[in-house]
Short mmCIF file of C-alpha atoms in Angstrom, two decimals:
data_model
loop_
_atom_site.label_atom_id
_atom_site.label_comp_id
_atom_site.label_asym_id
_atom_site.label_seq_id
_atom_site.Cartn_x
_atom_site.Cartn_y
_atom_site.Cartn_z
CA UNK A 108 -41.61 156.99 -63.62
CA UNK A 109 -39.10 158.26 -60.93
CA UNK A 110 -42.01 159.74 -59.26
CA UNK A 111 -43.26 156.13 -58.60
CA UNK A 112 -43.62 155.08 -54.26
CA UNK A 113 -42.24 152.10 -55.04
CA UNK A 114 -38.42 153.60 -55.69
CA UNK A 115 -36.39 154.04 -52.89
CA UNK A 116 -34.68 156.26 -54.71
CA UNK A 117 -33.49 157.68 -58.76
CA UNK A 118 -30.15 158.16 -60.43
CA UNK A 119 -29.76 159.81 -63.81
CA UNK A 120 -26.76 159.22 -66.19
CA UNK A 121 -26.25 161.78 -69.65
CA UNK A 122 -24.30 158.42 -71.01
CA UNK A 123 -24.51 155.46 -71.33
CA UNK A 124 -20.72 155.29 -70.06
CA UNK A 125 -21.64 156.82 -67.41
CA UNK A 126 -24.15 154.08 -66.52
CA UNK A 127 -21.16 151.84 -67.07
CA UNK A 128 -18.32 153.63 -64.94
CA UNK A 129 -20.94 153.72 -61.43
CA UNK A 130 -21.46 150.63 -61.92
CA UNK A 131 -17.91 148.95 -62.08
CA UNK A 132 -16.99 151.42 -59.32
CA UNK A 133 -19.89 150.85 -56.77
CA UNK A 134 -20.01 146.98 -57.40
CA UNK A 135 -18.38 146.36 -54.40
CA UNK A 136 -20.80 147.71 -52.07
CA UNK A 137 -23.82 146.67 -54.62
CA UNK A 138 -22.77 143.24 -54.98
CA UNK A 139 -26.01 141.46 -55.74
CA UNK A 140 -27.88 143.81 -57.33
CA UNK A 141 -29.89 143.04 -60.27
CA UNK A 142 -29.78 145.00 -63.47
CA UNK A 143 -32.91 145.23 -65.53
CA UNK A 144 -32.30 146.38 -69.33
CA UNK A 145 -35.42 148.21 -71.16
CA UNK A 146 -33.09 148.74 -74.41
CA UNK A 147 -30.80 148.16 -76.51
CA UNK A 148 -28.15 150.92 -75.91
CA UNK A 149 -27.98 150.34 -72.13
CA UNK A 150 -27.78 146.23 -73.00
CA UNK A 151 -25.17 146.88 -74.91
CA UNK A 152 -23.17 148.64 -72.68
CA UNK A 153 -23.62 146.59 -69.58
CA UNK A 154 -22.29 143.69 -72.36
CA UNK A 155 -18.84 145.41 -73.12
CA UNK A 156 -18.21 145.24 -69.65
CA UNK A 157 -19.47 142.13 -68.71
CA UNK A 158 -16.04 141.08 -67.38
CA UNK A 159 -16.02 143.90 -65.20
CA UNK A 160 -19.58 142.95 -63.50
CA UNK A 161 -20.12 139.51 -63.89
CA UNK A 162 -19.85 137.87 -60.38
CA UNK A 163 -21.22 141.61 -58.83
CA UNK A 164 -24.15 141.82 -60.22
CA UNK A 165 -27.22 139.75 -62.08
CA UNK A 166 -27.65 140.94 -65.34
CA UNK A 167 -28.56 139.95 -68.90
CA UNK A 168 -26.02 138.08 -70.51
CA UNK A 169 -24.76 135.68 -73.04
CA UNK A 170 -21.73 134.10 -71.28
CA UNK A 171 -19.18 136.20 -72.69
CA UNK A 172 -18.21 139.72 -72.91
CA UNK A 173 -19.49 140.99 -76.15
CA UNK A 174 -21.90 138.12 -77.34
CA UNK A 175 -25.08 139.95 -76.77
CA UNK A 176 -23.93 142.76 -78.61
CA UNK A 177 -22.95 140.45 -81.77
CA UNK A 178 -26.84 138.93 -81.49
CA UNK A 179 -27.59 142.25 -81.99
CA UNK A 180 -27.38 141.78 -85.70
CA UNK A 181 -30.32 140.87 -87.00
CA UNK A 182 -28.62 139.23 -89.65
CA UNK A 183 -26.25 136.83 -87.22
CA UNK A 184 -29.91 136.17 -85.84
CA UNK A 185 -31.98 135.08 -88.25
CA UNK A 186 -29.46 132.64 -89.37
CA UNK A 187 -28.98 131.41 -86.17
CA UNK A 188 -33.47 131.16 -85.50
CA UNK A 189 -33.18 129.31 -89.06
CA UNK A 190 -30.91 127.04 -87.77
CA UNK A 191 -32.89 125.99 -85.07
CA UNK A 192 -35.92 125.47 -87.42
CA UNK A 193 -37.78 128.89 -87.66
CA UNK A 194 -38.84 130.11 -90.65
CA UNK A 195 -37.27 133.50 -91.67
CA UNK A 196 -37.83 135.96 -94.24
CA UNK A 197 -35.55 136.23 -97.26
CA UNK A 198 -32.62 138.46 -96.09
CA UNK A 199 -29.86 140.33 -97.85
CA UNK A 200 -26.93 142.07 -96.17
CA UNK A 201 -26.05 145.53 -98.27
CA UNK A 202 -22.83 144.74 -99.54
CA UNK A 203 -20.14 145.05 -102.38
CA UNK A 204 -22.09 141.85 -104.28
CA UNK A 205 -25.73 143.06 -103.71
CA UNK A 206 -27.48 142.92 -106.69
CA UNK A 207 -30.51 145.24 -107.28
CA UNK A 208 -32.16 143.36 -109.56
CA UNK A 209 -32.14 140.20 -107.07
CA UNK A 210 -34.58 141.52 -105.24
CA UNK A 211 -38.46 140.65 -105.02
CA UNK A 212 -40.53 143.59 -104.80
CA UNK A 213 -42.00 145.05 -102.18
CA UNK A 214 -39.04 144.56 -100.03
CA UNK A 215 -38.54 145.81 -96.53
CA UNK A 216 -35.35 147.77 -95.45
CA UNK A 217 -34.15 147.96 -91.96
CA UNK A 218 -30.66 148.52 -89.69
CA UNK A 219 -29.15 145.36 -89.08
CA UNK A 220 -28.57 146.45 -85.39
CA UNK A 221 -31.46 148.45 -83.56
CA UNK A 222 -28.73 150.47 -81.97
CA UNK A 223 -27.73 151.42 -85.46
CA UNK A 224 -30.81 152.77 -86.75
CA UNK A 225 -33.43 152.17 -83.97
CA UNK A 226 -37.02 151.36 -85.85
CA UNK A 227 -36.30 152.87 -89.30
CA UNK A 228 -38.32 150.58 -91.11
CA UNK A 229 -39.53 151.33 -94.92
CA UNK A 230 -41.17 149.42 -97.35
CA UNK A 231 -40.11 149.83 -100.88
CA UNK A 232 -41.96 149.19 -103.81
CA UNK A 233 -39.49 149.41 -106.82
CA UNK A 234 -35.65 149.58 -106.85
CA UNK A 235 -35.93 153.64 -107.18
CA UNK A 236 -37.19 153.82 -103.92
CA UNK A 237 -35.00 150.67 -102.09
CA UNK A 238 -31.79 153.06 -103.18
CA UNK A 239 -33.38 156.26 -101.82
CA UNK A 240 -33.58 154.36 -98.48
CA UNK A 241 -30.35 152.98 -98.14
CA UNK A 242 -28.59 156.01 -98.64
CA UNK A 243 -30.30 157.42 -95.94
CA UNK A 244 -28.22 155.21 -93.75
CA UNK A 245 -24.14 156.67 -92.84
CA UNK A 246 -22.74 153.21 -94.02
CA UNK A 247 -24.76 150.82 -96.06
CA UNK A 248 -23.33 147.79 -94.32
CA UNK A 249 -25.92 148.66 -91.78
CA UNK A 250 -28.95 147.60 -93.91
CA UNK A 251 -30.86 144.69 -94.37
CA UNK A 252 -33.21 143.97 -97.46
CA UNK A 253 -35.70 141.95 -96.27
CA UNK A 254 -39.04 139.42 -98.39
CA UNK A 255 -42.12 141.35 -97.14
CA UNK A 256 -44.36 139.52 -95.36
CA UNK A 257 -48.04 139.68 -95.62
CA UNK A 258 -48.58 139.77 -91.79
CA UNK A 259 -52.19 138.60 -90.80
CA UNK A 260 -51.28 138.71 -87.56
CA UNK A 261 -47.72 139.83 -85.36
CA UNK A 262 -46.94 138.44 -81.88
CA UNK A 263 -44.35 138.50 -79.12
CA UNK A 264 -43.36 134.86 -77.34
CA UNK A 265 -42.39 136.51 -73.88
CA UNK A 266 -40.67 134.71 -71.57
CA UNK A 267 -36.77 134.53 -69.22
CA UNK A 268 -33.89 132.30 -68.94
CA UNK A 269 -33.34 131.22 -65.49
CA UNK A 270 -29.72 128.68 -65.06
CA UNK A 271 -30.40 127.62 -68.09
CA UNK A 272 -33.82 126.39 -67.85
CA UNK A 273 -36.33 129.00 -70.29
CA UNK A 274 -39.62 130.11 -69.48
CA UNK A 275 -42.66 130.92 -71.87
CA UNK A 276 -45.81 131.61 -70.53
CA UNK A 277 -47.18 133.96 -72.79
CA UNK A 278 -47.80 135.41 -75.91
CA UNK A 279 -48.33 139.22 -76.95
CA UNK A 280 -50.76 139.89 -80.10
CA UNK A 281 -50.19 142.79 -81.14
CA UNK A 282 -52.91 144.50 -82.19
CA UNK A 283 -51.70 148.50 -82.85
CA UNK A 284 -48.75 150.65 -82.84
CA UNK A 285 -46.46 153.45 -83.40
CA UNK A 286 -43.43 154.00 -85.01
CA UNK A 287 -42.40 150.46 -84.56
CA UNK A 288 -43.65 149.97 -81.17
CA UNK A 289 -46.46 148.04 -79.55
CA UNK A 290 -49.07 150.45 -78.25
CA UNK A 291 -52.22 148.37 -78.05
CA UNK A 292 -51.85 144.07 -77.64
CA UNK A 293 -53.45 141.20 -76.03
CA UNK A 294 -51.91 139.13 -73.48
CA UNK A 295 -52.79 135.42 -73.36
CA UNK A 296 -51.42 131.85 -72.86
CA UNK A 297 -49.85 129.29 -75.55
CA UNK A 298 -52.16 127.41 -77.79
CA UNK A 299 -51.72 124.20 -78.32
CA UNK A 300 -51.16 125.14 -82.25
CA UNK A 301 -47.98 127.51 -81.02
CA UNK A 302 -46.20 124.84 -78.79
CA UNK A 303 -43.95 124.06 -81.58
CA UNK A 304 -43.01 127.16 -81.82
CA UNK A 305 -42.43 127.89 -78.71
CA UNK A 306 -40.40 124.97 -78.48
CA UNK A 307 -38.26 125.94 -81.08
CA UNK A 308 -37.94 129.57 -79.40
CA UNK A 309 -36.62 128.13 -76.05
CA UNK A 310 -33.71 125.74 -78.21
CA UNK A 311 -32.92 129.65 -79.84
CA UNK A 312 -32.35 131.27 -76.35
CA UNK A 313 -30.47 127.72 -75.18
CA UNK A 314 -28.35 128.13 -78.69
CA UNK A 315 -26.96 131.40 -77.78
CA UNK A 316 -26.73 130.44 -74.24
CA UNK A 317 -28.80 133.47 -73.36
CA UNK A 318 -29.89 134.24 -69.74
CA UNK A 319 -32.14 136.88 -68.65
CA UNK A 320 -35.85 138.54 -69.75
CA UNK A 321 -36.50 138.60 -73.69
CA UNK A 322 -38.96 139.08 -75.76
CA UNK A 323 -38.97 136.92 -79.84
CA UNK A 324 -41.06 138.55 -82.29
CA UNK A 325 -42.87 137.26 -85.14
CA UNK A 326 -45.42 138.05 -88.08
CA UNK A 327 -47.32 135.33 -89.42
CA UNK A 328 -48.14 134.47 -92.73
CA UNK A 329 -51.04 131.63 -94.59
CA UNK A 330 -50.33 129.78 -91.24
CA UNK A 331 -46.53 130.03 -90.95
CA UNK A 332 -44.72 132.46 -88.47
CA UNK A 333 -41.64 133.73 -89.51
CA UNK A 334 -39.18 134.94 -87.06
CA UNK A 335 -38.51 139.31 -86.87
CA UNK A 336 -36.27 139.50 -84.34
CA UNK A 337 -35.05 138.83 -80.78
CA UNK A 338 -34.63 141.44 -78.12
CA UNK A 339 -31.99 140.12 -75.57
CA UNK A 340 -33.04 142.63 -72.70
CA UNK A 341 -35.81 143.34 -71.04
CA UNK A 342 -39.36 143.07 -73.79
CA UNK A 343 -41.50 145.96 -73.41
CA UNK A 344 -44.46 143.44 -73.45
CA UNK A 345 -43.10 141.98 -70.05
CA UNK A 346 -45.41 144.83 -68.25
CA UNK A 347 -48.22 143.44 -69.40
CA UNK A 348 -47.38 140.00 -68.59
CA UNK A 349 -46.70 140.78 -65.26
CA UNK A 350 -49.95 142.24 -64.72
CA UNK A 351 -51.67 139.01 -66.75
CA UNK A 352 -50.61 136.63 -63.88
CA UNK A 353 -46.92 135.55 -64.71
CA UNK A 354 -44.49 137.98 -63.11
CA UNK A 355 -41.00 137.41 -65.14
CA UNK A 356 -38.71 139.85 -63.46
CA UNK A 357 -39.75 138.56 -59.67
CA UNK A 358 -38.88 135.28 -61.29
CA UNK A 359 -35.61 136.61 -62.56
CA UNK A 360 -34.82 138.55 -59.72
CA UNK A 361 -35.51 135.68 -57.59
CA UNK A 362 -33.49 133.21 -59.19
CA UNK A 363 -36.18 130.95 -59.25
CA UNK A 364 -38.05 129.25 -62.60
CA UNK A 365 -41.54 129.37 -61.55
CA UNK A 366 -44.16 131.75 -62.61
CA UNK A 367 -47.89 132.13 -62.03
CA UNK A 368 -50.71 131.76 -64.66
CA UNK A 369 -51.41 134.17 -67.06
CA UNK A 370 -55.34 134.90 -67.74
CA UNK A 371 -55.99 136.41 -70.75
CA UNK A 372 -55.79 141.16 -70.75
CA UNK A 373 -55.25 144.01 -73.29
CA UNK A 374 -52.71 145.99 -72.52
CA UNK A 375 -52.28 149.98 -73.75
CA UNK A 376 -49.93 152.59 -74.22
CA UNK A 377 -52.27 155.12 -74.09
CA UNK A 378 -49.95 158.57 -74.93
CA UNK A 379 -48.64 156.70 -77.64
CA UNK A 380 -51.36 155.12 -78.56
CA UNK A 381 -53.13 157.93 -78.91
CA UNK A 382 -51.52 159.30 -81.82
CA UNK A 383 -53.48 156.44 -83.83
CA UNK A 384 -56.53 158.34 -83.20
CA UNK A 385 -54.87 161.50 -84.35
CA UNK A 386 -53.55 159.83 -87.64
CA UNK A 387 -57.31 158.47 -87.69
CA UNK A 388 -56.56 154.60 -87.60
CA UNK A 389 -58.91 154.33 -84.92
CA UNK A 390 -61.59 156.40 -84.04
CA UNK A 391 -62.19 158.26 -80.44
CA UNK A 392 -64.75 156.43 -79.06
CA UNK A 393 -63.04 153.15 -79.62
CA UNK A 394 -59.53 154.09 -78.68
CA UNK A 395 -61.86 155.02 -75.00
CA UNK A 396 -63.50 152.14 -74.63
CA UNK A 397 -60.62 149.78 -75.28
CA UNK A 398 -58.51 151.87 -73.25
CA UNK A 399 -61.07 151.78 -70.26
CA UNK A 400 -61.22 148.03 -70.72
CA UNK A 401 -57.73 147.40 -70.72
CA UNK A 402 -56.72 145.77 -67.58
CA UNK A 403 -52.66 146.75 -68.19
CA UNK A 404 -52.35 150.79 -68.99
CA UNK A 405 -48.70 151.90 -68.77
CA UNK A 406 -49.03 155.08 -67.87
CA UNK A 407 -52.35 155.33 -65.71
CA UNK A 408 -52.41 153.00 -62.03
CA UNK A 409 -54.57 153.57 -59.44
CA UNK A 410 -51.97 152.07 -57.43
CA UNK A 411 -49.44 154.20 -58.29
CA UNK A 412 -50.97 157.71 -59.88
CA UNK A 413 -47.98 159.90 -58.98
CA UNK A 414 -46.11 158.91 -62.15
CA UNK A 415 -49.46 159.26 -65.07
CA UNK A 416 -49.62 162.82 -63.21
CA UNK A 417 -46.14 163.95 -63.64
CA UNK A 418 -46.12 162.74 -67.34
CA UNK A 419 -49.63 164.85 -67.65
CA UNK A 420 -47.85 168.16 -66.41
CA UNK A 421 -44.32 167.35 -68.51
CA UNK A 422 -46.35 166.77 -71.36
CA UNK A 423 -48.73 170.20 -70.97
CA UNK A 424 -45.91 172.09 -71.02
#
């Protein structure tokens, strides 16, 4: 993507520290600037030195140094989306009194902090196979035992904090994807049937006193959703619902509560993506046509082509 015309110009960092140490030293001179977070690593170091850039720059945030990296825990969050009336699934923390045999099978295993353990997700069927995945894991306290839900469906409430007043306009369905992340979704506005929940969503980012872009997952089961997780940085859904009519970051970056309409679009990753036609969950010619038909591609713009070109020739050799 640094190939893209609309950068004025690219800076790489090895570290995340790195990131970190420009930053408090140029914030001076870049007082102003706003800082866009696409993960969890980068979030979390912008957050330990939130007293160092707060009042320089616009970033994500939580109010105080630290807080965004302790809603990291999946754990602190799903006890905090509970308390403000979302379902959640039946969670265990991995710790001296965890009991094996309290556990209903299949069960789903997971870090408790993305930054721990990224996407490792497993299923386990049987109590064999729940202690061959935790030991995978350097320090057990880092796992969380999770009810496994049925999903009939899994969606993404997208949406940004703006001076304390949230925005929702959309939600993702997701429809595919790989290794934990979305690679093929539809982009479309709130149902009536959702508003509660979307209700409930903005009194969860108010809770924490979260500002910034987000993204609150959820899988849905016989007609209840039940909350995943909430990533407090930049959603990789917000692309698409940019391009679907309701541009959060320009709203963010702007300072200003008020987005446009989002129309119904499917969105694609289509390198990633693809790899579902490899594994044969979807065949060719339907992975083509819904690609050609999707009006959000993240790779591919004829508006920008520079970037799906340069990814081409990395990826050929």
């Amino acid at each position: 993507m640094a190939s893209s015309h609309y950068l004025s110009g690219t800076r790489l960092f090895v570290s995340p520290e790195g990131l970190s140490t420009a930053l408090v030293k140029e914030r001076q001179e870049r007082k102003g600037s706003i800082l866009i977070m696409t993960n969890d690593i980068v979030a979390s170091e912008i957050d330990k030195h939130y007293n160092d850039l707060n009042g320089f720059y616009q970033f994500a945030n939580c109010g105080v140094q630290g807080r965004i990296q302790e809603y990291m825990d999946k754990n602190l969050q799903s006890e905090t989306a509970k308390a403000c009336g979302l379902n959640i699934p039946i969670t265990q923390t991995v710790d001296d009194k965890f009991d094996y045999r309290s556990v209903a099978y299949p069960c789903v295993v997971k870090p408790k902090m993305s930054i721990r353990g990224g996407k490792n997700i497993e299923i386990c069927e049987n109590e064999e196979v729940l202690r061959s995945a935790i030991v995978t894991y350097d320090n057990a306290s880092d796992v969380l035992v999770q009810q496994k839900i049925n999903k009939e469906k899994e969606i993404v409430l997208v949406g940004c904090s703006i001076n304390g007043e949230v925005i929702i306009p959309a939600i993702v369905d997701k429809h595919r994807e790989n290794k934990g992340g979305t690679t093929y979704a539809t982009v479309r506005p709130i149902t009536d049937q959702e508003s509660d929940l979307v209700v409930k969503c903005k009194n969860l980012v108010n809770v924490i006193h979260y500002e910034g872009l987000f993204g609150i997952e959820f899988m849905k089961q016989e007609d209840l959703y039940y909350f995943t997780e909430m990533n407090l940085r930049t959603d990789a859904t917000t692309y698409g619902v940019t391009v679907s009519g309701a541009n959060l970051p320009l709203a963010y970056a702007c300072n200003e509560a008020c987005v446009g309409m989002v129309s119904p679009i499917n969105m694609i990753v289509e390198w990633k993506d693809l790899k579902n036609v490899l594994s044969g969950r979807v065949s060719l010619l339907k992975w083509f046509r819904e690609m050609k038909n999707a009006a959000c591609k993240y790779y591919y713009s004829n508006k920008d082509i520079k970037p799906f070109f340069m990814f081409l020739i990395k990826r050929l050799h």
